[in-house]
Amino acid sequence: MTGMDAAARARGGETAQDLAATVEARKELGPEYEDALIESFLERVERRMRRREGEERVVAVRAGGTAPAPAAARPAGDGWGERYGFGMVSLVLAVPLSAIGAGTAGLPGLLVAWLGIVGVNAVQVTGGFSPSRRRTHHN
């Protein structure tokens, strides 16, 4: 295993720990803080991705190659980390949403909960929602 492999594994563990902490905080704080918790988690993932891109540019330049385009030059929301984080958070939150939907309305409630989960993820995948895009529009 190279140093790069170990660093990638450490970053993956850091993201998993952040996700676990976010889910735990959501349990303690309740649903009214859900949006803020998700936004915070996605921002941390995005910061890690930018830091990783910077490290990759430095390595590429030192190796005599050309550096990859910075994230700012790419379309917003194209980051794998953002999509992965959004998908992971939505799946984690799917558990309580499914329980609430099924517990209150049975199978129709469960179906409505999952239609919402699938719908939100479909909008994210098609580029209709992106925390980085939302920030650029408000600034």
mmCIF file with all atom_site columns, C-alpha atoms in Angstrom:
data_model
loop_
_atom_site.group_PDB
_atom_site.id
_atom_site.type_symbol
_atom_site.label_atom_id
_atom_site.label_alt_id
_atom_site.label_comp_id
_atom_site.label_asym_id
_atom_site.label_entity_id
_atom_site.label_seq_id
_atom_site.pdbx_PDB_ins_code
_atom_site.Cartn_x
_atom_site.Cartn_y
_atom_site.Cartn_z
_atom_site.occupancy
_atom_site.B_iso_or_equiv
_atom_site.pdbx_formal_charge
_atom_site.auth_seq_id
_atom_site.auth_comp_id
_atom_site.auth_asym_id
_atom_site.auth_atom_id
_atom_site.pdbx_PDB_model_num
ATOM 1   C CA . MET A 1 1   ? 0.000   0.000  0.000   1.00 0.00 ? 1   MET A CA 1
ATOM 2   C CA . THR A 1 2   ? 1.409   3.399  -0.968  1.00 0.00 ? 2   THR A CA 1
ATOM 3   C CA . GLY A 1 3   ? 1.269   6.583  1.070   1.00 0.00 ? 3   GLY A CA 1
ATOM 4   C CA . MET A 1 4   ? -1.462  7.856  -1.268  1.00 0.00 ? 4   MET A CA 1
ATOM 5   C CA . ASP A 1 5   ? -3.579  4.735  -0.560  1.00 0.00 ? 5   ASP A CA 1
ATOM 6   C CA . ALA A 1 6   ? -3.224  5.211  3.191   1.00 0.00 ? 6   ALA A CA 1
ATOM 7   C CA . ALA A 1 7   ? -4.139  8.897  2.902   1.00 0.00 ? 7   ALA A CA 1
ATOM 8   C CA . ALA A 1 8   ? -7.222  8.061  0.814   1.00 0.00 ? 8   ALA A CA 1
ATOM 9   C CA . ARG A 1 9   ? -8.307  5.427  3.336   1.00 0.00 ? 9   ARG A CA 1
ATOM 10  C CA . ALA A 1 10  ? -7.830  7.912  6.202   1.00 0.00 ? 10  ALA A CA 1
ATOM 11  C CA . ARG A 1 11  ? -9.966  10.518 4.393   1.00 0.00 ? 11  ARG A CA 1
ATOM 12  C CA . GLY A 1 12  ? -12.669 7.918  3.791   1.00 0.00 ? 12  GLY A CA 1
ATOM 13  C CA . GLY A 1 13  ? -12.677 7.067  7.477   1.00 0.00 ? 13  GLY A CA 1
ATOM 14  C CA . GLU A 1 14  ? -12.888 10.755 8.319   1.00 0.00 ? 14  GLU A CA 1
ATOM 15  C CA . THR A 1 15  ? -15.951 11.134 6.081   1.00 0.00 ? 15  THR A CA 1
ATOM 16  C CA . ALA A 1 16  ? -17.582 8.076  7.642   1.00 0.00 ? 16  ALA A CA 1
ATOM 17  C CA . GLN A 1 17  ? -16.939 9.507  11.114  1.00 0.00 ? 17  GLN A CA 1
ATOM 18  C CA . ASP A 1 18  ? -18.424 12.850 10.058  1.00 0.00 ? 18  ASP A CA 1
ATOM 19  C CA . LEU A 1 19  ? -21.504 11.092 8.701   1.00 0.00 ? 19  LEU A CA 1
ATOM 20  C CA . ALA A 1 20  ? -21.931 9.082  11.906  1.00 0.00 ? 20  ALA A CA 1
ATOM 21  C CA . ALA A 1 21  ? -21.547 12.255 13.982  1.00 0.00 ? 21  ALA A CA 1
ATOM 22  C CA . THR A 1 22  ? -24.096 14.064 11.801  1.00 0.00 ? 22  THR A CA 1
ATOM 23  C CA . VAL A 1 23  ? -26.620 11.245 12.199  1.00 0.00 ? 23  VAL A CA 1
ATOM 24  C CA . GLU A 1 24  ? -26.033 11.157 15.955  1.00 0.00 ? 24  GLU A CA 1
ATOM 25  C CA . ALA A 1 25  ? -26.468 14.944 16.190  1.00 0.00 ? 25  ALA A CA 1
ATOM 26  C CA . ARG A 1 26  ? -29.707 14.661 14.214  1.00 0.00 ? 26  ARG A CA 1
ATOM 27  C CA . LYS A 1 27  ? -30.981 12.086 16.721  1.00 0.00 ? 27  LYS A CA 1
ATOM 28  C CA . GLU A 1 28  ? -30.121 14.380 19.632  1.00 0.00 ? 28  GLU A CA 1
ATOM 29  C CA . LEU A 1 29  ? -31.236 17.703 18.127  1.00 0.00 ? 29  LEU A CA 1
ATOM 30  C CA . GLY A 1 30  ? -34.321 16.524 16.279  1.00 0.00 ? 30  GLY A CA 1
ATOM 31  C CA . PRO A 1 31  ? -35.690 17.116 12.789  1.00 0.00 ? 31  PRO A CA 1
ATOM 32  C CA . GLU A 1 32  ? -35.765 20.910 13.055  1.00 0.00 ? 32  GLU A CA 1
ATOM 33  C CA . TYR A 1 33  ? -31.952 20.962 12.706  1.00 0.00 ? 33  TYR A CA 1
ATOM 34  C CA . GLU A 1 34  ? -31.843 18.407 9.884   1.00 0.00 ? 34  GLU A CA 1
ATOM 35  C CA . ASP A 1 35  ? -31.272 20.913 7.051   1.00 0.00 ? 35  ASP A CA 1
ATOM 36  C CA . ALA A 1 36  ? -28.455 22.661 8.899   1.00 0.00 ? 36  ALA A CA 1
ATOM 37  C CA . LEU A 1 37  ? -26.792 19.351 9.763   1.00 0.00 ? 37  LEU A CA 1
ATOM 38  C CA . ILE A 1 38  ? -26.942 18.108 6.172   1.00 0.00 ? 38  ILE A CA 1
ATOM 39  C CA . GLU A 1 39  ? -25.617 21.427 4.854   1.00 0.00 ? 39  GLU A CA 1
ATOM 40  C CA . SER A 1 40  ? -22.742 21.315 7.345   1.00 0.00 ? 40  SER A CA 1
ATOM 41  C CA . PHE A 1 41  ? -21.860 17.718 6.441   1.00 0.00 ? 41  PHE A CA 1
ATOM 42  C CA . LEU A 1 42  ? -21.866 18.473 2.717   1.00 0.00 ? 42  LEU A CA 1
ATOM 43  C CA . GLU A 1 43  ? -19.694 21.557 3.258   1.00 0.00 ? 43  GLU A CA 1
ATOM 44  C CA . ARG A 1 44  ? -17.119 19.462 5.134   1.00 0.00 ? 44  ARG A CA 1
ATOM 45  C CA . VAL A 1 45  ? -17.091 16.885 2.329   1.00 0.00 ? 45  VAL A CA 1
ATOM 46  C CA . GLU A 1 46  ? -16.707 19.666 -0.243  1.00 0.00 ? 46  GLU A CA 1
ATOM 47  C CA . ARG A 1 47  ? -13.801 21.219 1.697   1.00 0.00 ? 47  ARG A CA 1
ATOM 48  C CA . ARG A 1 48  ? -12.074 17.824 1.807   1.00 0.00 ? 48  ARG A CA 1
ATOM 49  C CA . MET A 1 49  ? -12.552 17.409 -1.932  1.00 0.00 ? 49  MET A CA 1
ATOM 50  C CA . ARG A 1 50  ? -11.050 20.864 -2.617  1.00 0.00 ? 50  ARG A CA 1
ATOM 51  C CA . ARG A 1 51  ? -8.110  20.099 -0.327  1.00 0.00 ? 51  ARG A CA 1
ATOM 52  C CA . ARG A 1 52  ? -7.572  16.770 -2.113  1.00 0.00 ? 52  ARG A CA 1
ATOM 53  C CA . GLU A 1 53  ? -7.700  18.504 -5.517  1.00 0.00 ? 53  GLU A CA 1
ATOM 54  C CA . GLY A 1 54  ? -5.067  20.966 -4.327  1.00 0.00 ? 54  GLY A CA 1
ATOM 55  C CA . GLU A 1 55  ? -2.846  18.118 -3.168  1.00 0.00 ? 55  GLU A CA 1
ATOM 56  C CA . GLU A 1 56  ? -3.292  16.373 -6.537  1.00 0.00 ? 56  GLU A CA 1
ATOM 57  C CA . ARG A 1 57  ? -2.350  19.577 -8.398  1.00 0.00 ? 57  ARG A CA 1
ATOM 58  C CA . VAL A 1 58  ? 0.830   19.922 -6.335  1.00 0.00 ? 58  VAL A CA 1
ATOM 59  C CA . VAL A 1 59  ? 1.787   16.286 -6.995  1.00 0.00 ? 59  VAL A CA 1
ATOM 60  C CA . ALA A 1 60  ? 1.074   16.661 -10.731 1.00 0.00 ? 60  ALA A CA 1
ATOM 61  C CA . VAL A 1 61  ? 3.133   19.850 -11.007 1.00 0.00 ? 61  VAL A CA 1
ATOM 62  C CA . ARG A 1 62  ? 6.036   18.313 -9.065  1.00 0.00 ? 62  ARG A CA 1
ATOM 63  C CA . ALA A 1 63  ? 5.932   15.287 -11.375 1.00 0.00 ? 63  ALA A CA 1
ATOM 64  C CA . GLY A 1 64  ? 6.276   17.600 -14.372 1.00 0.00 ? 64  GLY A CA 1
ATOM 65  C CA . GLY A 1 65  ? 2.729   17.078 -15.610 1.00 0.00 ? 65  GLY A CA 1
ATOM 66  C CA . THR A 1 66  ? -0.079  19.535 -15.949 1.00 0.00 ? 66  THR A CA 1
ATOM 67  C CA . ALA A 1 67  ? -2.316  20.221 -13.002 1.00 0.00 ? 67  ALA A CA 1
ATOM 68  C CA . PRO A 1 68  ? -5.991  19.287 -13.256 1.00 0.00 ? 68  PRO A CA 1
ATOM 69  C CA . ALA A 1 69  ? -8.414  22.182 -13.572 1.00 0.00 ? 69  ALA A CA 1
ATOM 70  C CA . PRO A 1 70  ? -9.370  23.652 -10.190 1.00 0.00 ? 70  PRO A CA 1
ATOM 71  C CA . ALA A 1 71  ? -12.874 22.931 -8.937  1.00 0.00 ? 71  ALA A CA 1
ATOM 72  C CA . ALA A 1 72  ? -13.878 26.551 -9.553  1.00 0.00 ? 72  ALA A CA 1
ATOM 73  C CA . ALA A 1 73  ? -13.298 26.015 -13.290 1.00 0.00 ? 73  ALA A CA 1
ATOM 74  C CA . ARG A 1 74  ? -15.632 23.009 -13.366 1.00 0.00 ? 74  ARG A CA 1
ATOM 75  C CA . PRO A 1 75  ? -19.424 23.233 -13.257 1.00 0.00 ? 75  PRO A CA 1
ATOM 76  C CA . ALA A 1 76  ? -20.721 23.486 -9.689  1.00 0.00 ? 76  ALA A CA 1
ATOM 77  C CA . GLY A 1 77  ? -22.103 20.330 -8.152  1.00 0.00 ? 77  GLY A CA 1
ATOM 78  C CA . ASP A 1 78  ? -20.060 17.951 -10.309 1.00 0.00 ? 78  ASP A CA 1
ATOM 79  C CA . GLY A 1 79  ? -17.996 16.768 -7.344  1.00 0.00 ? 79  GLY A CA 1
ATOM 80  C CA . TRP A 1 80  ? -18.192 13.087 -6.575  1.00 0.00 ? 80  TRP A CA 1
ATOM 81  C CA . GLY A 1 81  ? -17.967 13.839 -2.866  1.00 0.00 ? 81  GLY A CA 1
ATOM 82  C CA . GLU A 1 82  ? -21.006 16.073 -2.937  1.00 0.00 ? 82  GLU A CA 1
ATOM 83  C CA . ARG A 1 83  ? -23.102 13.481 -4.780  1.00 0.00 ? 83  ARG A CA 1
ATOM 84  C CA . TYR A 1 84  ? -21.837 10.691 -2.541  1.00 0.00 ? 84  TYR A CA 1
ATOM 85  C CA . GLY A 1 85  ? -22.470 12.694 0.629   1.00 0.00 ? 85  GLY A CA 1
ATOM 86  C CA . PHE A 1 86  ? -25.946 13.691 -0.462  1.00 0.00 ? 86  PHE A CA 1
ATOM 87  C CA . GLY A 1 87  ? -26.817 10.102 -1.358  1.00 0.00 ? 87  GLY A CA 1
ATOM 88  C CA . MET A 1 88  ? -25.440 8.741  1.915   1.00 0.00 ? 88  MET A CA 1
ATOM 89  C CA . VAL A 1 89  ? -27.268 11.298 4.031   1.00 0.00 ? 89  VAL A CA 1
ATOM 90  C CA . SER A 1 90  ? -30.534 10.686 2.191   1.00 0.00 ? 90  SER A CA 1
ATOM 91  C CA . LEU A 1 91  ? -30.209 6.918  2.723   1.00 0.00 ? 91  LEU A CA 1
ATOM 92  C CA . VAL A 1 92  ? -29.440 7.356  6.407   1.00 0.00 ? 92  VAL A CA 1
ATOM 93  C CA . LEU A 1 93  ? -32.441 9.656  6.796   1.00 0.00 ? 93  LEU A CA 1
ATOM 94  C CA . ALA A 1 94  ? -34.566 7.185  4.809   1.00 0.00 ? 94  ALA A CA 1
ATOM 95  C CA . VAL A 1 95  ? -34.693 4.872  7.829   1.00 0.00 ? 95  VAL A CA 1
ATOM 96  C CA . PRO A 1 96  ? -36.626 7.214  10.169  1.00 0.00 ? 96  PRO A CA 1
ATOM 97  C CA . LEU A 1 97  ? -38.699 8.580  7.278   1.00 0.00 ? 97  LEU A CA 1
ATOM 98  C CA . SER A 1 98  ? -39.711 5.047  6.313   1.00 0.00 ? 98  SER A CA 1
ATOM 99  C CA . ALA A 1 99  ? -40.602 4.211  9.894   1.00 0.00 ? 99  ALA A CA 1
ATOM 100 C CA . ILE A 1 100 ? -42.697 7.360  10.278  1.00 0.00 ? 100 ILE A CA 1
ATOM 101 C CA . GLY A 1 101 ? -44.456 6.861  6.944   1.00 0.00 ? 101 GLY A CA 1
ATOM 102 C CA . ALA A 1 102 ? -45.186 3.177  7.535   1.00 0.00 ? 102 ALA A CA 1
ATOM 103 C CA . GLY A 1 103 ? -46.122 3.724  11.170  1.00 0.00 ? 103 GLY A CA 1
ATOM 104 C CA . THR A 1 104 ? -48.638 6.465  10.471  1.00 0.00 ? 104 THR A CA 1
ATOM 105 C CA . ALA A 1 105 ? -50.153 5.417  7.145   1.00 0.00 ? 105 ALA A CA 1
ATOM 106 C CA . GLY A 1 106 ? -49.008 1.861  6.482   1.00 0.00 ? 106 GLY A CA 1
ATOM 107 C CA . LEU A 1 107 ? -47.901 0.907  2.982   1.00 0.00 ? 107 LEU A CA 1
ATOM 108 C CA . PRO A 1 108 ? -49.176 4.134  1.328   1.00 0.00 ? 108 PRO A CA 1
ATOM 109 C CA . GLY A 1 109 ? -47.156 6.175  3.846   1.00 0.00 ? 109 GLY A CA 1
ATOM 110 C CA . LEU A 1 110 ? -44.059 4.105  3.165   1.00 0.00 ? 110 LEU A CA 1
ATOM 111 C CA . LEU A 1 111 ? -44.504 4.573  -0.587  1.00 0.00 ? 111 LEU A CA 1
ATOM 112 C CA . VAL A 1 112 ? -44.914 8.342  -0.214  1.00 0.00 ? 112 VAL A CA 1
ATOM 113 C CA . ALA A 1 113 ? -41.767 8.517  1.947   1.00 0.00 ? 113 ALA A CA 1
ATOM 114 C CA . TRP A 1 114 ? -39.726 6.598  -0.632  1.00 0.00 ? 114 TRP A CA 1
ATOM 115 C CA . LEU A 1 115 ? -41.151 8.590  -3.538  1.00 0.00 ? 115 LEU A CA 1
ATOM 116 C CA . GLY A 1 116 ? -39.928 11.702 -1.740  1.00 0.00 ? 116 GLY A CA 1
ATOM 117 C CA . ILE A 1 117 ? -36.489 10.203 -1.120  1.00 0.00 ? 117 ILE A CA 1
ATOM 118 C CA . VAL A 1 118 ? -36.153 9.092  -4.743  1.00 0.00 ? 118 VAL A CA 1
ATOM 119 C CA . GLY A 1 119 ? -37.462 12.462 -5.960  1.00 0.00 ? 119 GLY A CA 1
ATOM 120 C CA . VAL A 1 120 ? -34.986 14.484 -3.915  1.00 0.00 ? 120 VAL A CA 1
ATOM 121 C CA . ASN A 1 121 ? -32.099 12.313 -5.133  1.00 0.00 ? 121 ASN A CA 1
ATOM 122 C CA . ALA A 1 122 ? -33.297 12.573 -8.746  1.00 0.00 ? 122 ALA A CA 1
ATOM 123 C CA . VAL A 1 123 ? -33.318 16.364 -8.486  1.00 0.00 ? 123 VAL A CA 1
ATOM 124 C CA . GLN A 1 124 ? -29.807 16.285 -6.981  1.00 0.00 ? 124 GLN A CA 1
ATOM 125 C CA . VAL A 1 125 ? -28.478 14.018 -9.752  1.00 0.00 ? 125 VAL A CA 1
ATOM 126 C CA . THR A 1 126 ? -29.956 16.157 -12.521 1.00 0.00 ? 126 THR A CA 1
ATOM 127 C CA . GLY A 1 127 ? -28.372 19.284 -11.038 1.00 0.00 ? 127 GLY A CA 1
ATOM 128 C CA . GLY A 1 128 ? -31.525 20.937 -9.756  1.00 0.00 ? 128 GLY A CA 1
ATOM 129 C CA . PHE A 1 129 ? -30.118 21.220 -6.214  1.00 0.00 ? 129 PHE A CA 1
ATOM 130 C CA . SER A 1 130 ? -26.579 21.853 -5.120  1.00 0.00 ? 130 SER A CA 1
ATOM 131 C CA . PRO A 1 131 ? -25.382 23.514 -1.901  1.00 0.00 ? 131 PRO A CA 1
ATOM 132 C CA . SER A 1 132 ? -22.434 25.048 -3.791  1.00 0.00 ? 132 SER A CA 1
ATOM 133 C CA . ARG A 1 133 ? -24.765 26.480 -6.447  1.00 0.00 ? 133 ARG A CA 1
ATOM 134 C CA . ARG A 1 134 ? -27.120 27.797 -3.806  1.00 0.00 ? 134 ARG A CA 1
ATOM 135 C CA . ARG A 1 135 ? -24.253 29.636 -2.095  1.00 0.00 ? 135 ARG A CA 1
ATOM 136 C CA . THR A 1 136 ? -23.098 31.237 -5.332  1.00 0.00 ? 136 THR A CA 1
ATOM 137 C CA . HIS A 1 137 ? -26.593 32.535 -6.106  1.00 0.00 ? 137 HIS A CA 1
ATOM 138 C CA . HIS A 1 138 ? -26.973 34.143 -2.672  1.00 0.00 ? 138 HIS A CA 1
ATOM 139 C CA . ASN A 1 139 ? -23.561 35.824 -2.590  1.00 0.00 ? 139 ASN A CA 1
#
